[in-house]
Structures are given as structure tokens and as C-alpha cells.
PDB file of C-alpha atoms in Angstrom:
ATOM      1  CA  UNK A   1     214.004 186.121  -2.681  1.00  0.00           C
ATOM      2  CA  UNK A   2     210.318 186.671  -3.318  1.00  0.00           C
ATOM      3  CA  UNK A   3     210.432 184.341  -6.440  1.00  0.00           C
ATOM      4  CA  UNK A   4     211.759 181.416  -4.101  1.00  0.00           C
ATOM      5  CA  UNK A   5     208.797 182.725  -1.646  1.00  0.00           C
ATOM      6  CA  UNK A   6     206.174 182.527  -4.316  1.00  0.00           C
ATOM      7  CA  UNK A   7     208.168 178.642  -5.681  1.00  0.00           C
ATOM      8  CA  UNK A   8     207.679 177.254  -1.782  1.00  0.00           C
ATOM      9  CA  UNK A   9     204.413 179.061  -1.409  1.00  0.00           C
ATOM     10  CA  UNK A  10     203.441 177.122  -5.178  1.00  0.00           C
ATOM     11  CA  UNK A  11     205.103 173.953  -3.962  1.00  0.00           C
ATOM     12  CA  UNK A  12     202.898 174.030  -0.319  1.00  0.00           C
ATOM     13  CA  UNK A  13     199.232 174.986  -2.643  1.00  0.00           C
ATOM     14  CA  UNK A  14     200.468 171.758  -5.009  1.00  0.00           C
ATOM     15  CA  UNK A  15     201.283 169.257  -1.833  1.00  0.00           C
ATOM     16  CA  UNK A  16     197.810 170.580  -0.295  1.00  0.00           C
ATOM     17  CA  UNK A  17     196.293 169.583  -3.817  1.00  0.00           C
ATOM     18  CA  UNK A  18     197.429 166.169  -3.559  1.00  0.00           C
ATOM     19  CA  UNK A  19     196.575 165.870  -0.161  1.00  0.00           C
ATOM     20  CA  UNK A  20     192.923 166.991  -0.496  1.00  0.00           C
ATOM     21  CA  UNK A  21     192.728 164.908  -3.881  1.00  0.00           C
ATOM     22  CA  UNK A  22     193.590 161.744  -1.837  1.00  0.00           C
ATOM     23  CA  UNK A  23     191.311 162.371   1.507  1.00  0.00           C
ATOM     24  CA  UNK A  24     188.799 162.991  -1.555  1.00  0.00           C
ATOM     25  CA  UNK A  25     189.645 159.854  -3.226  1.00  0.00           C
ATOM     26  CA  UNK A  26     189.238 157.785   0.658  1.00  0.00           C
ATOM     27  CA  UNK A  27     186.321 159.730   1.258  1.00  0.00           C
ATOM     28  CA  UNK A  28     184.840 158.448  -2.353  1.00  0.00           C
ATOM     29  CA  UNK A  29     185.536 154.925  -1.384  1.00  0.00           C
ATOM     30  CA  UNK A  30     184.714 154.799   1.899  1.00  0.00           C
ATOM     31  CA  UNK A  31     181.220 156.349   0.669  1.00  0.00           C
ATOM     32  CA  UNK A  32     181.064 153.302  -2.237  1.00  0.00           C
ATOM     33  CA  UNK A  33     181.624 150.864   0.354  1.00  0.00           C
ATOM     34  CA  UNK A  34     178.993 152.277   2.251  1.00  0.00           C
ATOM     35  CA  UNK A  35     176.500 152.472  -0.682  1.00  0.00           C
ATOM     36  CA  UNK A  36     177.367 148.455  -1.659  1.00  0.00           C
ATOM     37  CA  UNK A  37     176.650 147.220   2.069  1.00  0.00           C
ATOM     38  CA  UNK A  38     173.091 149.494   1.545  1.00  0.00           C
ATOM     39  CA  UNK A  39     172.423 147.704  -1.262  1.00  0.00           C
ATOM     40  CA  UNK A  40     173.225 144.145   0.399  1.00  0.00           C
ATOM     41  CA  UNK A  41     171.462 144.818   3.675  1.00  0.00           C
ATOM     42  CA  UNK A  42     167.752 145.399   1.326  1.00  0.00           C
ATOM     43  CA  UNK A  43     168.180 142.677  -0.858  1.00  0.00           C
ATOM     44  CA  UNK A  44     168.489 140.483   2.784  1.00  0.00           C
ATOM     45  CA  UNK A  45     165.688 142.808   4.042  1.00  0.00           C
ATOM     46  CA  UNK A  46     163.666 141.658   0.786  1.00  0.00           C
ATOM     47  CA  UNK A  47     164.171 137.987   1.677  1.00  0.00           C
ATOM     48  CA  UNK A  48     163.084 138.330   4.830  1.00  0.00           C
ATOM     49  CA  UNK A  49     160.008 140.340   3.819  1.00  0.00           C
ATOM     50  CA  UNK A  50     159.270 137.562   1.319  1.00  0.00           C
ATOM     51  CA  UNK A  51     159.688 134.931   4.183  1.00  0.00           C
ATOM     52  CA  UNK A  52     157.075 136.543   6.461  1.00  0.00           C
ATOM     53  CA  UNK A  53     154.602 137.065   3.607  1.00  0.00           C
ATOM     54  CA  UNK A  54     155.073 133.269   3.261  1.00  0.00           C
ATOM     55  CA  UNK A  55     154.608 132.347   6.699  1.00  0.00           C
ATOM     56  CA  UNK A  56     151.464 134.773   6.961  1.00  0.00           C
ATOM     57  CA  UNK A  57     150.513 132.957   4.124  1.00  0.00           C
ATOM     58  CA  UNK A  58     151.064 129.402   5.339  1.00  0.00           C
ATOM     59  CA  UNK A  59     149.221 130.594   8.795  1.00  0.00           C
ATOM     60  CA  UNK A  60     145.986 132.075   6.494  1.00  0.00           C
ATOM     61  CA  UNK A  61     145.830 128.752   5.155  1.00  0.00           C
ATOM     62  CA  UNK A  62     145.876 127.030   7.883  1.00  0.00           C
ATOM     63  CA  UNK A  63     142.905 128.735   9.804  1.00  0.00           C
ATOM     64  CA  UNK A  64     140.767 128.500   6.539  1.00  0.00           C
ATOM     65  CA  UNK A  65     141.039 124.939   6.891  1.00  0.00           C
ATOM     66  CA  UNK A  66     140.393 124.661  10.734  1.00  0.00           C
ATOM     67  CA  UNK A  67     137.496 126.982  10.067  1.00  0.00           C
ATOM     68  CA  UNK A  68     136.310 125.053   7.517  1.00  0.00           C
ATOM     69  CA  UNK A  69     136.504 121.634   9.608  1.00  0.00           C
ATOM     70  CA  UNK A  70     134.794 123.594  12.548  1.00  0.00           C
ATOM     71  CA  UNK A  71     131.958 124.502   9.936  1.00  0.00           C
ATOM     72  CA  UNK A  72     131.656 120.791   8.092  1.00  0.00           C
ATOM     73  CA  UNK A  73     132.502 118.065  10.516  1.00  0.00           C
ATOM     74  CA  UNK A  74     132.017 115.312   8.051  1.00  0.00           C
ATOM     75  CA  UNK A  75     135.286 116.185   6.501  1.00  0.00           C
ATOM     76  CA  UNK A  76     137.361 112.927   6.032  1.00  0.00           C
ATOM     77  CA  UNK A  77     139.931 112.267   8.111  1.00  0.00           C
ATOM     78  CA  UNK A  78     142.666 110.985   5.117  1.00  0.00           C
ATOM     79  CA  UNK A  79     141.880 114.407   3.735  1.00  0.00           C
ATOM     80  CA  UNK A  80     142.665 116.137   6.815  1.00  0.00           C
ATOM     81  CA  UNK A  81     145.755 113.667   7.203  1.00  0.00           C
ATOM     82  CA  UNK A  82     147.039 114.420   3.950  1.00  0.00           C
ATOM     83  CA  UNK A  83     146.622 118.271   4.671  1.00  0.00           C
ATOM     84  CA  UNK A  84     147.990 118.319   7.242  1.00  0.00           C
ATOM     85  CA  UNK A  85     151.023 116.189   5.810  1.00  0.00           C
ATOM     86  CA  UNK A  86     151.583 118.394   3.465  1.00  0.00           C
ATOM     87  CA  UNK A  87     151.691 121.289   5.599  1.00  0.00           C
ATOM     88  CA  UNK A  88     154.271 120.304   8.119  1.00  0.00           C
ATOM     89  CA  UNK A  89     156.654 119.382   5.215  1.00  0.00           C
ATOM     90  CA  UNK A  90     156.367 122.516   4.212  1.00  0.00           C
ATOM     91  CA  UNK A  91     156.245 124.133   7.388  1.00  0.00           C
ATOM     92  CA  UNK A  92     159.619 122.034   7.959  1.00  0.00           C
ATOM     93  CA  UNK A  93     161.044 123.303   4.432  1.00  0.00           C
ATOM     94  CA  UNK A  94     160.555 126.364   5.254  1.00  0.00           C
ATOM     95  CA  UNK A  95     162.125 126.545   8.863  1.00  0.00           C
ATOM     96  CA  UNK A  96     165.097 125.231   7.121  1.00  0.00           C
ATOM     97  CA  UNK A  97     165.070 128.219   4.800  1.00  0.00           C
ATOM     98  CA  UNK A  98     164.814 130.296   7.697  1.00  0.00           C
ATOM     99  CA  UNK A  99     167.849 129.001   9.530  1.00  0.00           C
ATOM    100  CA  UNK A 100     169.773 129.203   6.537  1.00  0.00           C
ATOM    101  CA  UNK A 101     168.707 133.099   5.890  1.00  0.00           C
ATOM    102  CA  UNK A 102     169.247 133.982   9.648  1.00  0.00           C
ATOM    103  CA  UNK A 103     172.910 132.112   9.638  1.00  0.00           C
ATOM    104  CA  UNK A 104     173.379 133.805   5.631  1.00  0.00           C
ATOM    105  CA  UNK A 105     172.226 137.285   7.239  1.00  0.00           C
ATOM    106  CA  UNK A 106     174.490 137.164  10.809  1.00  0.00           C
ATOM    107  CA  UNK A 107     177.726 135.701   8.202  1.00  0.00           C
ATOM    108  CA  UNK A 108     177.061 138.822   6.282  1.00  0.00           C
ATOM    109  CA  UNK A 109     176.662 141.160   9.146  1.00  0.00           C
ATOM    110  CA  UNK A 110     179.716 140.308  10.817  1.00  0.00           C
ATOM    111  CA  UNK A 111     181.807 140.315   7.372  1.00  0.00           C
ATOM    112  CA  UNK A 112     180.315 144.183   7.154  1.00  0.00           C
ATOM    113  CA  UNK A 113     181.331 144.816  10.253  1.00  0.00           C
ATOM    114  CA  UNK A 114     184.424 143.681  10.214  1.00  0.00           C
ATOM    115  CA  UNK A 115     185.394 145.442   6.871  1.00  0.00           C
ATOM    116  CA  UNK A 116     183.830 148.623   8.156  1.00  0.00           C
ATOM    117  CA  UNK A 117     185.880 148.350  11.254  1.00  0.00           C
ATOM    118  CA  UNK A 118     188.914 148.361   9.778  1.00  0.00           C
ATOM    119  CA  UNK A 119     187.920 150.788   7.326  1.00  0.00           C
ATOM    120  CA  UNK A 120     187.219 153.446   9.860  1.00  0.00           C
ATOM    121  CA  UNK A 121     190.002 152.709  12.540  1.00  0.00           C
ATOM    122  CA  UNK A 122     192.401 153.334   9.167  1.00  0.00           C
ATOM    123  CA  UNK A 123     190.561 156.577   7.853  1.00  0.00           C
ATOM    124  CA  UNK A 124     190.305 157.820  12.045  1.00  0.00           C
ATOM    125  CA  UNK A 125     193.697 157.166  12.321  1.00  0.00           C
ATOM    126  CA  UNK A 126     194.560 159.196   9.177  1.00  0.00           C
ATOM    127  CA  UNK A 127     192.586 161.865  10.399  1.00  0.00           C
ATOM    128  CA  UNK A 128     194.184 162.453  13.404  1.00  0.00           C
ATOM    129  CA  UNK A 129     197.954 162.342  12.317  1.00  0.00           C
ATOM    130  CA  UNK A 130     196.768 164.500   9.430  1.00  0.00           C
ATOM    131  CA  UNK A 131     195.337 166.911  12.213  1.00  0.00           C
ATOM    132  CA  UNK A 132     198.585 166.965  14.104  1.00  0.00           C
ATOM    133  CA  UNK A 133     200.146 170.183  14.665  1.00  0.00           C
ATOM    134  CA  UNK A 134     203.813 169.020  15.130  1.00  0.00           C
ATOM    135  CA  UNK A 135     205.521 166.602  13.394  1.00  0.00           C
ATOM    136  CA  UNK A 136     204.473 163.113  14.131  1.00  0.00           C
ATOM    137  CA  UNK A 137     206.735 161.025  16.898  1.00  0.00           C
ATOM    138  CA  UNK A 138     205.968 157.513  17.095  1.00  0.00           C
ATOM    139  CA  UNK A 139     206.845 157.539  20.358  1.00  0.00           C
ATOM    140  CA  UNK A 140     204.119 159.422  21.527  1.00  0.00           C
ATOM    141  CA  UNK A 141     201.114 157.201  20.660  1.00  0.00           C
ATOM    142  CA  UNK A 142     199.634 155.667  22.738  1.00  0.00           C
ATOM    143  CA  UNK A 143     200.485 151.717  22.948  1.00  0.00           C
ATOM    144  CA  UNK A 144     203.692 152.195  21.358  1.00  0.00           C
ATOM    145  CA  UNK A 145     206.438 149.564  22.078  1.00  0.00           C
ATOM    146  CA  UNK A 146     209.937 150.331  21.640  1.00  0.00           C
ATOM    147  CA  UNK A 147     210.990 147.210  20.123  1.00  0.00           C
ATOM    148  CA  UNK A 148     208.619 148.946  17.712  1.00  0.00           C
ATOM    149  CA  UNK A 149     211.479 151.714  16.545  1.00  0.00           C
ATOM    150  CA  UNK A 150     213.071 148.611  14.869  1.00  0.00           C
ATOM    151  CA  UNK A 151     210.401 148.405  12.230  1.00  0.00           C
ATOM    152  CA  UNK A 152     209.338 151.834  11.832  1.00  0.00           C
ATOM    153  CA  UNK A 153     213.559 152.634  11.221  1.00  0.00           C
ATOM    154  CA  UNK A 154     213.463 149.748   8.597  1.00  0.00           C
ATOM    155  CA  UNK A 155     210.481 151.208   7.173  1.00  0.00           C
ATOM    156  CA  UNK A 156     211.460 154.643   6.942  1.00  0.00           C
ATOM    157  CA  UNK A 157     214.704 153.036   5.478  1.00  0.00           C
ATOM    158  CA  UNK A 158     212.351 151.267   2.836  1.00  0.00           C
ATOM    159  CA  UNK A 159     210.525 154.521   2.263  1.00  0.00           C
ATOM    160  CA  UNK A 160     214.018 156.567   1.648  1.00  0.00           C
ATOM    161  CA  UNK A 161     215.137 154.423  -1.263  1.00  0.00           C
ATOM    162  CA  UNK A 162     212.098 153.807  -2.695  1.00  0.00           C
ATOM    163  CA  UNK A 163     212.183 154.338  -6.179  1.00  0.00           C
ATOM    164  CA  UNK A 164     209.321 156.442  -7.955  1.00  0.00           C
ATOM    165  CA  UNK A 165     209.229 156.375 -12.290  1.00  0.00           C
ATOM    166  CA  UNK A 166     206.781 159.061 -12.097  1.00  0.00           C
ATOM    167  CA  UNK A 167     209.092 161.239 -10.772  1.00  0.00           C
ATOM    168  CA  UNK A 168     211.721 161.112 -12.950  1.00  0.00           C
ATOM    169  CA  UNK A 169     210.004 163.816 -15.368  1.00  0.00           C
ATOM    170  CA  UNK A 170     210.719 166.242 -12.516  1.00  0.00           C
ATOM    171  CA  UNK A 171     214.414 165.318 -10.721  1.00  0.00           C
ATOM    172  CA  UNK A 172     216.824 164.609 -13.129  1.00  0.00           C
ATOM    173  CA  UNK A 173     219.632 165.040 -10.945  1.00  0.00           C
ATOM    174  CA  UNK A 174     219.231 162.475  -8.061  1.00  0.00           C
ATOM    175  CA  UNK A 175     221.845 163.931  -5.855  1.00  0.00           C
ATOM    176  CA  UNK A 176     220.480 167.875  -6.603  1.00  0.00           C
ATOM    177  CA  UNK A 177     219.985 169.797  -3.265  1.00  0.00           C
ATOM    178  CA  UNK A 178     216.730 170.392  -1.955  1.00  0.00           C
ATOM    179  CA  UNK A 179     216.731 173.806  -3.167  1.00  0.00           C
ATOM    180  CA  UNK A 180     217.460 172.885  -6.436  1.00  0.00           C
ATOM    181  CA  UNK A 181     214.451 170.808  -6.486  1.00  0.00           C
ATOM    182  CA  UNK A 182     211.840 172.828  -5.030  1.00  0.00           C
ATOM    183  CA  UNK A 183     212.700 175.775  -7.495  1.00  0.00           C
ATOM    184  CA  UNK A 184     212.004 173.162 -10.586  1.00  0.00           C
ATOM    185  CA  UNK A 185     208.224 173.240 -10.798  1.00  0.00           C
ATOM    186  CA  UNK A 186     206.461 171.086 -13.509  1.00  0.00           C
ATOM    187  CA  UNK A 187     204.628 171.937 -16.078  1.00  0.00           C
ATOM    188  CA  UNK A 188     201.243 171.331 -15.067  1.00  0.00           C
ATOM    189  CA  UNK A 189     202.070 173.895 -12.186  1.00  0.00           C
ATOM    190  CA  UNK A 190     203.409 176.776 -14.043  1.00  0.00           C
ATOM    191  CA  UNK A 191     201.887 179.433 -15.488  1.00  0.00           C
ATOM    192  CA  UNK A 192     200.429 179.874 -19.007  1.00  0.00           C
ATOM    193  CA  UNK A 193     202.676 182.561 -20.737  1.00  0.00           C
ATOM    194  CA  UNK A 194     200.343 184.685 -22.974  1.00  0.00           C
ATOM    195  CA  UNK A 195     201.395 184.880 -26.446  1.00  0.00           C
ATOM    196  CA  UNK A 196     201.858 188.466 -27.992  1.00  0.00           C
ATOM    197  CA  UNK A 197     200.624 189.255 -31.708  1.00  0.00           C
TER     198      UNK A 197
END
């Protein structure tokens, strides 16, 4: 009796180990995913940065000239022309730019957003079935439809002959009770025997 106590109480510790290892693993990605759209969001920051330092730029040059033509009036008029020519193409070139950041930027933002989105509605709702105290009954959340039960049978269905290679090294005997099963533990779980000299 207290071996099979000490098997289930193994089995529970291993099924806990699995669980933690994959809330770990979400955790881990979730994080990466997180780190990536940091790394996106300053390299848009940096463009815009390098935009405004251009505009300042552009509007520095600008006031040097008018100061200079309120200094020297005899300043040519073609000269002027051809300054300021110059400077409304590129004042022009550069709105464009800025459109096409600003549209580049909101694209991004809302592709973050929506990958973040479902990110966290998927880890929120893992967290709260994993915090359940009973067993989980679909027909208790909120929004549920019963033409619903139709797929969630099928998929349970789906999920019961499922077929799993890996675990092949530990059930040789498909149609083995429960019992049976739980008393096999795998290697990686047992204990080291120490060796006697």
C-alpha cells in the first residue's frame, strides 16, 4: 500500500514537472516576443529621432538664409529662387518620408498589438483553467453555446485516440489498467540504486 502511495505521490511530483516545465517554456516565449517588439519599437524610435534632427536641420537652414537676406539685401533674386527651389523639394521629399514612417509605424503597431492580444487572452486563459479548483466543465464558462458540446465531444474524441510514439517506451500493453500503468515508472524517474563493493 505505501509503495503504490509513494508510485502516485512520484507520478503527481513528475505531472507537476511537466506542467511547470511548460508554463516555463510559455513564459520564455511570451518574454522573447516581448524582447523582439522592444527591439522593433527603438529601431522606429531611431527613425523618427533621425527625422526630427533632419527637420531641425532643414528649419536651421532656413533661418540662416532669411537672416542672411535680412542682413545683405542685394542678394539676387535667382539665387534666392533657386534656394528656395531646392528647399521645398526637399521639404516635399521629406514629408513623403514622413507619411510613409507614420503609416510604416501605425502598420507595425497594430500588427504588435494584435499578436500580443492574442498572446495574452491564450496565456490568461491558461492561467485561469490551470487555477481551477474542480475539474473544468465547459459548460460553465461564460459565453458557452451548447451547439458547442458537439465540437468539444469530437475533440475530446480526437484527443482519446490520439496516438503518442513517445510513449510507447513506457505502455507496452495498450489495453493495461490504469493501475498497471501508474505503478510502471520510467527510468528517468526512478531511483539510482547504489552499487555495493
Amino acid at each position: 500500500m505505501d509503495v503504490e502511495l509513494l508510485d502516485i505521490y512520484d507520478h503527481y511530483y513528475a505531472r507537476q514537472a511537466v506542467v511547470d516545465n511548460a508554463i516555463n517554456r510559455r513564459s520564455h516565449e511570451l518574454l522573447q516576443v516581448i524582447k523582439k517588439l522592444r527591439g522593433e519599437f527603438n529601431v522606429i524610435r531611431g527613425r523618427e529621432r533621425d527625422r526630427e534632427e533632419e527637420c531641425e536641420g532643414l528649419r536651421v537652414k532656413c533661418e540662416a538664409v532669411m537672416t542672411e537676406f535680412e542682413k545683405s539685401p542685394a542678394v539676387s533674386l535667382s539665387t534666392l529662387d533657386s534656394k528656395v527651389t531646392s528647399l521645398e523639394a526637399e521639404k516635399t521629399r521629406l514629408e513623403t518620408v514622413e507619411v510613409s514612417l507614420r503609416k510604416e509605424v501605425e502598420e507595425l503597431k497594430q500588427d504588435r498589438l494584435v499578436s500580443f492580444a492574442i498572446l495574452y487572452r491564450m496565456y490568461r486563459a491558461y492561467e485561469q483553467v490551470a487555477d481551477m479548483k474542480e475539474p473544468f466543465d465547459l459548460s460553465k464558462v461564460k459565453g458557452y453555446r451548447s451547439f458547442y458540446k458537439k465540437d468539444h465531444t469530437q475533440a475530446s474524441s480526437d484527443f482519446a485516440t490520439a496516438t503518442f510514439p513517445w510513449l510507447d517506451e513506457f505502455v507496452a500493453d495498450p489495453s493495461a489498467s490504469i493501475e498497471v500503468l501508474l505503478s510502471k515508472k520510467p527510468s528517468s524517474l526512478q531511483r539510482p540504486v547504489p552499487l555495493r563493493t
